[in-house]
Coordinates of C-alpha atoms and ligand atoms in Angstrom, one line a residue:
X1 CA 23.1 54.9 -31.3
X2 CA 19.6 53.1 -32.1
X3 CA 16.8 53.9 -29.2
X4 CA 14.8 51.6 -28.0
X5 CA 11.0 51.2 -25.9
X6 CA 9.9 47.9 -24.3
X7 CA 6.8 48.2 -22.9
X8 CA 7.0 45.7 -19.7
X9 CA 9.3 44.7 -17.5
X10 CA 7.7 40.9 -17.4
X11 CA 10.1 38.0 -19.1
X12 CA 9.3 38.9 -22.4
X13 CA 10.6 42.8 -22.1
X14 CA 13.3 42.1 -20.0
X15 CA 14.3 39.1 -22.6
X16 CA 14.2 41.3 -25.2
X17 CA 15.8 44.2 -23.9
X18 CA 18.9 42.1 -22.7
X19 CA 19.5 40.2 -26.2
X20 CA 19.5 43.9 -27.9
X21 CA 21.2 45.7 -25.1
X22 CA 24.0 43.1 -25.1
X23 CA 24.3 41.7 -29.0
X24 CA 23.3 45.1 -30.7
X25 CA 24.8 47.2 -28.6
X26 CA 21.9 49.8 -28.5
X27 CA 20.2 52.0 -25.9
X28 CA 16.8 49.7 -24.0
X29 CA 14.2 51.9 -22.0
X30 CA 12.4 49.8 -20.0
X31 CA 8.7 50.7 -18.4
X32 CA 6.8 49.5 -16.2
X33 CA 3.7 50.8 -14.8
X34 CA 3.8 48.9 -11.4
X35 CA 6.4 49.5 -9.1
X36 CA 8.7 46.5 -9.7
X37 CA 9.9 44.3 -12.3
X38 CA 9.1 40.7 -13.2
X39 CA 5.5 41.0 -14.1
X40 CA 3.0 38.4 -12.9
X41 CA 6.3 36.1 -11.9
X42 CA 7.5 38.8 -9.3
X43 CA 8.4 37.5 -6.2
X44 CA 9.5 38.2 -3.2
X45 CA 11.2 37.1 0.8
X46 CA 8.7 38.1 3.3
X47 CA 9.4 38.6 6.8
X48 CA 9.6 35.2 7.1
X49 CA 12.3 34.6 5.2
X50 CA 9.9 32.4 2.6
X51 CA 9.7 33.5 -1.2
X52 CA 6.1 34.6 -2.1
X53 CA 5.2 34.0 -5.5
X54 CA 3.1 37.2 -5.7
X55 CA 0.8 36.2 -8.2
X56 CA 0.5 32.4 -8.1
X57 CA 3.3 29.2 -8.2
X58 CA 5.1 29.7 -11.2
X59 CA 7.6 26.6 -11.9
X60 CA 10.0 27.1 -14.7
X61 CA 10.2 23.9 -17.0
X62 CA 11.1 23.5 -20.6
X63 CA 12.4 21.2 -23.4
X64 CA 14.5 24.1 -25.3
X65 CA 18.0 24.0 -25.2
X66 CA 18.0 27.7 -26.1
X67 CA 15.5 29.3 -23.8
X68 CA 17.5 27.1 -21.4
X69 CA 20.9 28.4 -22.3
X70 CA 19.7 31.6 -22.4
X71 CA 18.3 31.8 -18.8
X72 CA 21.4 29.7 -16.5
X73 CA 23.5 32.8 -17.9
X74 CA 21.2 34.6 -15.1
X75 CA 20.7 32.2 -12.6
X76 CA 20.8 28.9 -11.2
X77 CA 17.9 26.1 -10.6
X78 CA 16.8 23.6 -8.2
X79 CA 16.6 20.2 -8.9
X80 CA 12.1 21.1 -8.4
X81 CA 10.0 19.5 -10.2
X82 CA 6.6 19.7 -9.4
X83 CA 4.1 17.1 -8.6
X84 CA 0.0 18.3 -8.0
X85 CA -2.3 16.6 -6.2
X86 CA -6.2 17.3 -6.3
X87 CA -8.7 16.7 -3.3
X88 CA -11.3 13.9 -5.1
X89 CA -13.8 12.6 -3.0
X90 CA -11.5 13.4 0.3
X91 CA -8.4 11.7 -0.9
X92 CA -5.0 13.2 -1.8
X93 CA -5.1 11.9 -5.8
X94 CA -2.2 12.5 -8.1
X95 CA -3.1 15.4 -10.9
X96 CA -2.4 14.9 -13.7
X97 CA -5.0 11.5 -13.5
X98 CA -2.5 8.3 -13.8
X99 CA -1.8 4.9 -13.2
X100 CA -1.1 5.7 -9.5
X101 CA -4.1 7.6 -9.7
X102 CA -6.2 5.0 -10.2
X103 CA -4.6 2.6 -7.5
X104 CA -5.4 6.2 -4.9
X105 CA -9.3 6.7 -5.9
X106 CA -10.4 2.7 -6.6
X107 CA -10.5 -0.3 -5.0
X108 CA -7.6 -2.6 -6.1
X109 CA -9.2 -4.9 -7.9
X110 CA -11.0 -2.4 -9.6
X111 CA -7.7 0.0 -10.2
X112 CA -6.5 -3.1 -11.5
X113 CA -9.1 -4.4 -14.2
X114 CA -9.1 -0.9 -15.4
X115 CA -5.8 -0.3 -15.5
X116 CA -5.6 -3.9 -17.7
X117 CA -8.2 -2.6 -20.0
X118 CA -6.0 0.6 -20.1
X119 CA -3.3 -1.1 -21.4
X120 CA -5.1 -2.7 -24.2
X121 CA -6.4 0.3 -25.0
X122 CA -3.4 3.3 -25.2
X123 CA -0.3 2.9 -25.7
X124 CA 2.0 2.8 -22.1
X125 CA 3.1 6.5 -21.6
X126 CA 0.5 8.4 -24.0
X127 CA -1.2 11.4 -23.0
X128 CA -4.5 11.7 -23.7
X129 CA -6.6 14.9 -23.2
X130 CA -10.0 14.6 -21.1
X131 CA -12.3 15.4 -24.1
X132 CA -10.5 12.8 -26.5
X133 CA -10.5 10.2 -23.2
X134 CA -14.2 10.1 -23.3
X135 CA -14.5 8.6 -26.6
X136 CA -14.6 4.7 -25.3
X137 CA -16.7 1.7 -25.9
X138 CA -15.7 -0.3 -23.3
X139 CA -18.2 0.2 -20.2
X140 CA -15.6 0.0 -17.4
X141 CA -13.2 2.8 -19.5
X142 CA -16.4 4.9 -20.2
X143 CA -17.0 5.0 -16.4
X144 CA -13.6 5.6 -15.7
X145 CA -13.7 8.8 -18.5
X146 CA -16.6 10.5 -16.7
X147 CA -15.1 9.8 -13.4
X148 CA -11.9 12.1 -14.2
X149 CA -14.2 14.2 -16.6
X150 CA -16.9 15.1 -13.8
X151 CA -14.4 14.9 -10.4
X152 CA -11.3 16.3 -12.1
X153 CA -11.8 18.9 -14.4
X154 CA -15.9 20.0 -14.5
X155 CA -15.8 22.0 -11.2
X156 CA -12.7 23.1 -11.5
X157 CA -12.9 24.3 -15.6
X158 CA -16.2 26.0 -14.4
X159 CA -14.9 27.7 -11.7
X160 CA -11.4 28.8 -13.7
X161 CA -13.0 29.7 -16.5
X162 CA -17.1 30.2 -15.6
X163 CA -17.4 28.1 -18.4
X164 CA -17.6 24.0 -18.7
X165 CA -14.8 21.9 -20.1
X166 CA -16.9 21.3 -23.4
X167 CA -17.3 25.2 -23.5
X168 CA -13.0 26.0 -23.3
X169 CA -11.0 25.8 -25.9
X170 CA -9.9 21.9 -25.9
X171 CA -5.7 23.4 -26.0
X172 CA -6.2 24.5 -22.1
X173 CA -7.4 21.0 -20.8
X174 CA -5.1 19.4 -22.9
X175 CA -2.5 21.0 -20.6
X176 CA -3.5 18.4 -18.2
X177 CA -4.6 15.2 -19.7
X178 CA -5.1 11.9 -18.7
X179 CA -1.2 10.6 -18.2
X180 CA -0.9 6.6 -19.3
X181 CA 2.2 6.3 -17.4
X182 CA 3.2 6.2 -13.2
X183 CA 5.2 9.5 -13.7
X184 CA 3.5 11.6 -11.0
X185 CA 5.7 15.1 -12.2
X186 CA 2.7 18.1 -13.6
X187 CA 5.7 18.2 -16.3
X188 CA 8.0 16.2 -18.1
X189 CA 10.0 18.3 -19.5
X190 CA 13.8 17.7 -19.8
X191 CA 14.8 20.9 -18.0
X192 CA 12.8 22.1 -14.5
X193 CA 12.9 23.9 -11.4
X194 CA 13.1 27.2 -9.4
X195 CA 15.6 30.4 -9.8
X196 CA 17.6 29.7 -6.5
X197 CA 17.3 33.2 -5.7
X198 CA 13.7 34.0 -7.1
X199 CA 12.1 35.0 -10.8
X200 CA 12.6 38.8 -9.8
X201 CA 16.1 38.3 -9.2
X202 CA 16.6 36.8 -12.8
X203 CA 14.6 39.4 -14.3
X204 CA 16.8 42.1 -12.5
X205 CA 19.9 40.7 -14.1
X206 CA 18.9 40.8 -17.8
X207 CA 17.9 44.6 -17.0
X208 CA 21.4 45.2 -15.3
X209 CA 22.8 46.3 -18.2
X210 CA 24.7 49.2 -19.2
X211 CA 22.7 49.8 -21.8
X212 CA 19.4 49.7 -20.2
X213 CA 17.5 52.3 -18.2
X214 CA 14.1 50.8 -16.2
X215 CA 11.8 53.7 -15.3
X216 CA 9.1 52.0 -12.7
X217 CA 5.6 53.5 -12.0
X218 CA 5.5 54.4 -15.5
X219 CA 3.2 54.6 -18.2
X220 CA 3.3 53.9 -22.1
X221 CA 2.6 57.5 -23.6
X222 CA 4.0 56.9 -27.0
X223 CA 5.9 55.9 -29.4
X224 CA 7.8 58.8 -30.8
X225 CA 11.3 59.3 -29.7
X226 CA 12.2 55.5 -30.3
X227 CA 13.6 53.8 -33.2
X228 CA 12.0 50.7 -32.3
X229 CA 8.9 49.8 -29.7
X230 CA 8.4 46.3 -27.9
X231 CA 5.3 46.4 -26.2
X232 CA 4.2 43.5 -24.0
X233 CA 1.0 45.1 -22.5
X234 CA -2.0 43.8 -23.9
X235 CA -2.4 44.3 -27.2
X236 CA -5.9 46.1 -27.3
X237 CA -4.2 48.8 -25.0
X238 CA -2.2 50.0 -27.2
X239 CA -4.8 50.8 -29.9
X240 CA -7.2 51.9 -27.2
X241 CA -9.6 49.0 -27.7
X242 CA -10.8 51.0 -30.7
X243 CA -12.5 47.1 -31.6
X244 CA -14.0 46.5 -28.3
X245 CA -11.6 45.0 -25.1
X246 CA -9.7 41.1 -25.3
X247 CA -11.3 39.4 -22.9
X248 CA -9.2 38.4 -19.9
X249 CA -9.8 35.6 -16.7
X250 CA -7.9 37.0 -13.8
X251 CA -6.9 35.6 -10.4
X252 CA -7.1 36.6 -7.2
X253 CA -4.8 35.2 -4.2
X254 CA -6.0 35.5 -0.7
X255 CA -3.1 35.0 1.9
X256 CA -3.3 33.4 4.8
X257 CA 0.0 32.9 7.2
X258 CA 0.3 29.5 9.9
X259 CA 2.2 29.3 13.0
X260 CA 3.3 25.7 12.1
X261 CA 5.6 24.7 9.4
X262 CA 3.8 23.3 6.8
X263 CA 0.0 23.7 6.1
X264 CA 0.2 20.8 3.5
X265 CA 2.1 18.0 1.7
X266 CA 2.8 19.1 -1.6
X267 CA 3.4 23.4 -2.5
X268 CA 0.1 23.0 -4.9
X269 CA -3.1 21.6 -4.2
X270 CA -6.1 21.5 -6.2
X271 CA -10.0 21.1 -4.7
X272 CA -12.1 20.9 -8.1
X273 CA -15.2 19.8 -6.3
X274 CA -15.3 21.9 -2.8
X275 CA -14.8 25.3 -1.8
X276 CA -14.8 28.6 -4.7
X277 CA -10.9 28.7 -4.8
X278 CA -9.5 26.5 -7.3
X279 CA -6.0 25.5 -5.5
X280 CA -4.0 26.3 -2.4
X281 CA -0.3 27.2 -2.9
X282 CA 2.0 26.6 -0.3
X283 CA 5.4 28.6 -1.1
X284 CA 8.3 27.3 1.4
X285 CA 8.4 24.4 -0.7
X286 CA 10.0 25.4 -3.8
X287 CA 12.8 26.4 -2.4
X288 CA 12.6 24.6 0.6
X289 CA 12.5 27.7 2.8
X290 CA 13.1 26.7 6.6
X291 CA 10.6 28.4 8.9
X292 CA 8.4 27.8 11.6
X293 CA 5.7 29.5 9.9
X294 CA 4.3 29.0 6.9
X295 CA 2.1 31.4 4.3
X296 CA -0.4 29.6 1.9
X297 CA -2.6 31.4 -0.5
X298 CA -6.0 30.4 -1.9
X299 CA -6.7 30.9 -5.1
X300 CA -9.9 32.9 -6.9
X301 CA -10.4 32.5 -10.2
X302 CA -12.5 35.8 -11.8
X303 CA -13.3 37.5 -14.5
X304 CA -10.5 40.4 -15.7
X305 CA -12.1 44.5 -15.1
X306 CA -9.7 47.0 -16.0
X307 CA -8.6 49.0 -13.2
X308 CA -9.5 46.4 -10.7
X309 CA -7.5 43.2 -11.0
X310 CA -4.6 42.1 -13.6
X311 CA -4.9 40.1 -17.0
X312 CA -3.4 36.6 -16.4
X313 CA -5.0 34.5 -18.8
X314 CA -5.9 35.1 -22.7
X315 CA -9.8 33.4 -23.3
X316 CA -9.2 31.6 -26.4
X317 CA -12.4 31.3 -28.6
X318 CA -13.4 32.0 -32.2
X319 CA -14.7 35.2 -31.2
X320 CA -11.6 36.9 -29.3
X321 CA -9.2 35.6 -32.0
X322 CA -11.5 37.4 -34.3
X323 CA -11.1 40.6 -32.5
X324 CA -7.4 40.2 -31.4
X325 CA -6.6 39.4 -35.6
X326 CA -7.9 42.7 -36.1
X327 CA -5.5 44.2 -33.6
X328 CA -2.8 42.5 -35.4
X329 CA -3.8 43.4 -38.5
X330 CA -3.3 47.0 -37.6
X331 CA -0.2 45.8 -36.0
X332 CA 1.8 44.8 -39.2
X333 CA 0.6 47.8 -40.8
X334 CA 3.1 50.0 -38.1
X335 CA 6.8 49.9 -38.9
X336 CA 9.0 49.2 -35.6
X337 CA 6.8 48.2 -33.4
X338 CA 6.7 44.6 -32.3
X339 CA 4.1 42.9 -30.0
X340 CA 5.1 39.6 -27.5
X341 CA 4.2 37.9 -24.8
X342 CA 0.7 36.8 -23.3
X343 CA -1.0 39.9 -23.6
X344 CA 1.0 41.4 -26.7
X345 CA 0.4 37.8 -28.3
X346 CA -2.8 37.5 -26.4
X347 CA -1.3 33.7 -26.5
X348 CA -1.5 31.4 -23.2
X349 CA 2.2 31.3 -23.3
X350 CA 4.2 29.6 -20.4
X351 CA 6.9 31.5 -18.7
X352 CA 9.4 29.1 -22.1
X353 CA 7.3 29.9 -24.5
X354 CA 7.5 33.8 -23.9
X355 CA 10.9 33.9 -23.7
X356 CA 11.6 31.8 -26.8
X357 CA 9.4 34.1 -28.4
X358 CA 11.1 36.8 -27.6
X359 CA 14.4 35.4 -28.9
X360 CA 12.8 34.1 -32.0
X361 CA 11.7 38.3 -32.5
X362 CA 15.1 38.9 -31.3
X363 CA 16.5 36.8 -34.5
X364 CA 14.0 38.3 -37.0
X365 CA 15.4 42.0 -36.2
X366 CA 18.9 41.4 -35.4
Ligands
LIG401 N1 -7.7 21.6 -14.9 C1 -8.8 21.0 -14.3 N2 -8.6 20.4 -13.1 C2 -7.4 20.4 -12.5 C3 -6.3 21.0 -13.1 C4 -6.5 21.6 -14.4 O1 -9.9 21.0 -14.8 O2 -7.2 19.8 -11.4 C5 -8.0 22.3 -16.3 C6 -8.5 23.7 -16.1 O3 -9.4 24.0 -17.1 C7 -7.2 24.5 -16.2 C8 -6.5 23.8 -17.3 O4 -6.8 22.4 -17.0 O5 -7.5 25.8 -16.5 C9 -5.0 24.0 -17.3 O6 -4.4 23.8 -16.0 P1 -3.0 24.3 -15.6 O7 -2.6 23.7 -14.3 O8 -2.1 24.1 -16.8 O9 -3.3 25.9 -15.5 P2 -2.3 27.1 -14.9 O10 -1.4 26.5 -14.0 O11 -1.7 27.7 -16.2 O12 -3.3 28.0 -14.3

């Protein structure tokens, strides 16, 4: 029988490890060096009886049949889907900036002039990200453009990423543009919600499998022994940054519980212009845990220092992908070994996207 190393217990590993354990047939050891499974989407009940998303929201949403297939054999969703608002100027406005948007942040007639010059402008229902939405002529849509650009996204790009919106690769505020429609969902994919029971419950059940062993609190030594190796740690970590370390922006969440039962009116909100946090999540309402008391978490955006905080997001820039396409370089040059997910990808992958990843590799190997 074929042996088998995945490095990480996160989506991707577990993925992986359940499509070979169960269609191949062939031994899956699983590590992880923290003490449970699920990665960055681990969650948790508190005493409270409300779920914790221990490092930040994460809300499932996809357009793939397959990645969708492939997860309701573990679990069921909510009917969630998520809607964001920001603080701008003291008002609740919808995030991503639309139609309704403009009706919460302008006078009427205002909104409504704009909104006509909108419709001449875009097509009904585009999206449009920030940096291609400044390109106008008109003077009342070039106003409107540097509104969003200077009360949605500067602060809060600078503070997420230390860097300004014209200094980020244009892909990462492109996953929030300007939305020409009165859709106030942060995603419109056909497929969206919550794991009724929680993301470290699903992960649990794709490792429940005869043919898998997880061994927690445990770290990558090696890859001898194995017959293939599926490493989802960052991929400058396994070569021991012999090129110099992949940059990294981390978070960190600072929890804070309320004797009342809710702190605010929607589970995310974002304050781009006050305060160093970014957002405020607010967990009982994902899966509409009933409480009296409620647990928010403010959220710090900083840079990633190994040893001290975890690697959430991949910097993209002309320089890192330089130094990560050296790593993969040497990558395809080993024989069984395969690399996935966002740090073996170094990709900004959403939870989907890793998974259909992994079966994608899956399908190459099988
Ligand atoms: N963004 C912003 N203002 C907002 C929301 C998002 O400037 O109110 C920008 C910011 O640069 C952020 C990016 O859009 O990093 C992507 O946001 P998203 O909510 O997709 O980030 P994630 O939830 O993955 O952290």
């Amino acid at each position: 029988m074929k042996k088998n190393l995945v490095v990480g217990a996160g989506f991707s590993g577990a993925a992986i490890a359940n499509l070979i354990a169960e269609n191949l047939n062939e031994e899956v050891v699983v590590i992880d060096k923290k003490d449970h499974v699920a990665g960055n989407s681990y969650d948790y009940r508190d005493k409270n009886g409300i779920m914790i998303h221990k490092y930040g929201s994460h809300i499932f949403h996809t357009n793939s049949e397959k990645v969708w297939a492939f997860l309701k054999k573990f679990t069921d969703f909510n009917t969630y889907m998520h809607e964001v608002v920001g603080i701008i100027d003291g008002i609740e406005a919808q995030i991503p900036f639309n139609f309704n948007t403009l009706y919460q942040v302008f006078p009427e007639t205002m909104a409504k002039r704009m909104e006509e010059k909108l419709l001449r402008a875009f097509e009904y229902n585009t999206k449009v990200p920030i940096l291609e939405f400044q390109k106008q002529d008109d003077e009342d849509l070039k106003f409107l453009a540097n509104y969003v650009y200077e009360k949605i996204f500067l602060n809060y790009t600078t503070k997420q990423w230390g860097v300004s919106p014209k200094e980020v690769d244009g892909a990462v505020t492109a996953r929030v543009p300007v939305y020409l429609s009165k859709d106030n969902r942060y995603f419109q994919d056909k497929y969206q919600g919550i794991p009724r029971k929680g993301y470290t419950k699903v992960v649990e059940r794709m490792l429940d499998h005869k043919n898998i062993k997880v061994k927690l609190n445990t770290e990558f030594k090696g890859v001898e022994c194995f017959d293939r190796v599926f490493f989802t740690g960052s991929i400058d970590e396994f070569f021991n940054y012999k090129y110099g370390m992949l940059p990294y922006r981390s978070v960190n969440f600072k929890f804070e519980e309320y004797d009342r039962e809710f702190y605010q009116s929607h589970a995310c909100i974002n304050y781009p212009n006050n305060y160093d946090f970014t957002r405020i999540h607010e967990y009982k309402h994902y899966l509409q845990d009933k409480s009296d008391k409620t647990v928010i978490a403010k959220e710090y955006s900083e840079f990633f220092e190994l040893g001290k905080n975890e690697r959430y997001y991949p910097i993209a820039s002309k320089e890192n992908a330089e130094l990560y396409a050296k790593y993969l370089k040497e990558a395809e040059e080993l024989d069984n070994v395969y690399f996935l997910g966002r740090l073996g990808d170094y990709k900004y992958y959403n939870m989907d996207a890793a998974i259909e990843r992994a079966i994608n590799l899956f399908e190459e190997i099988r």
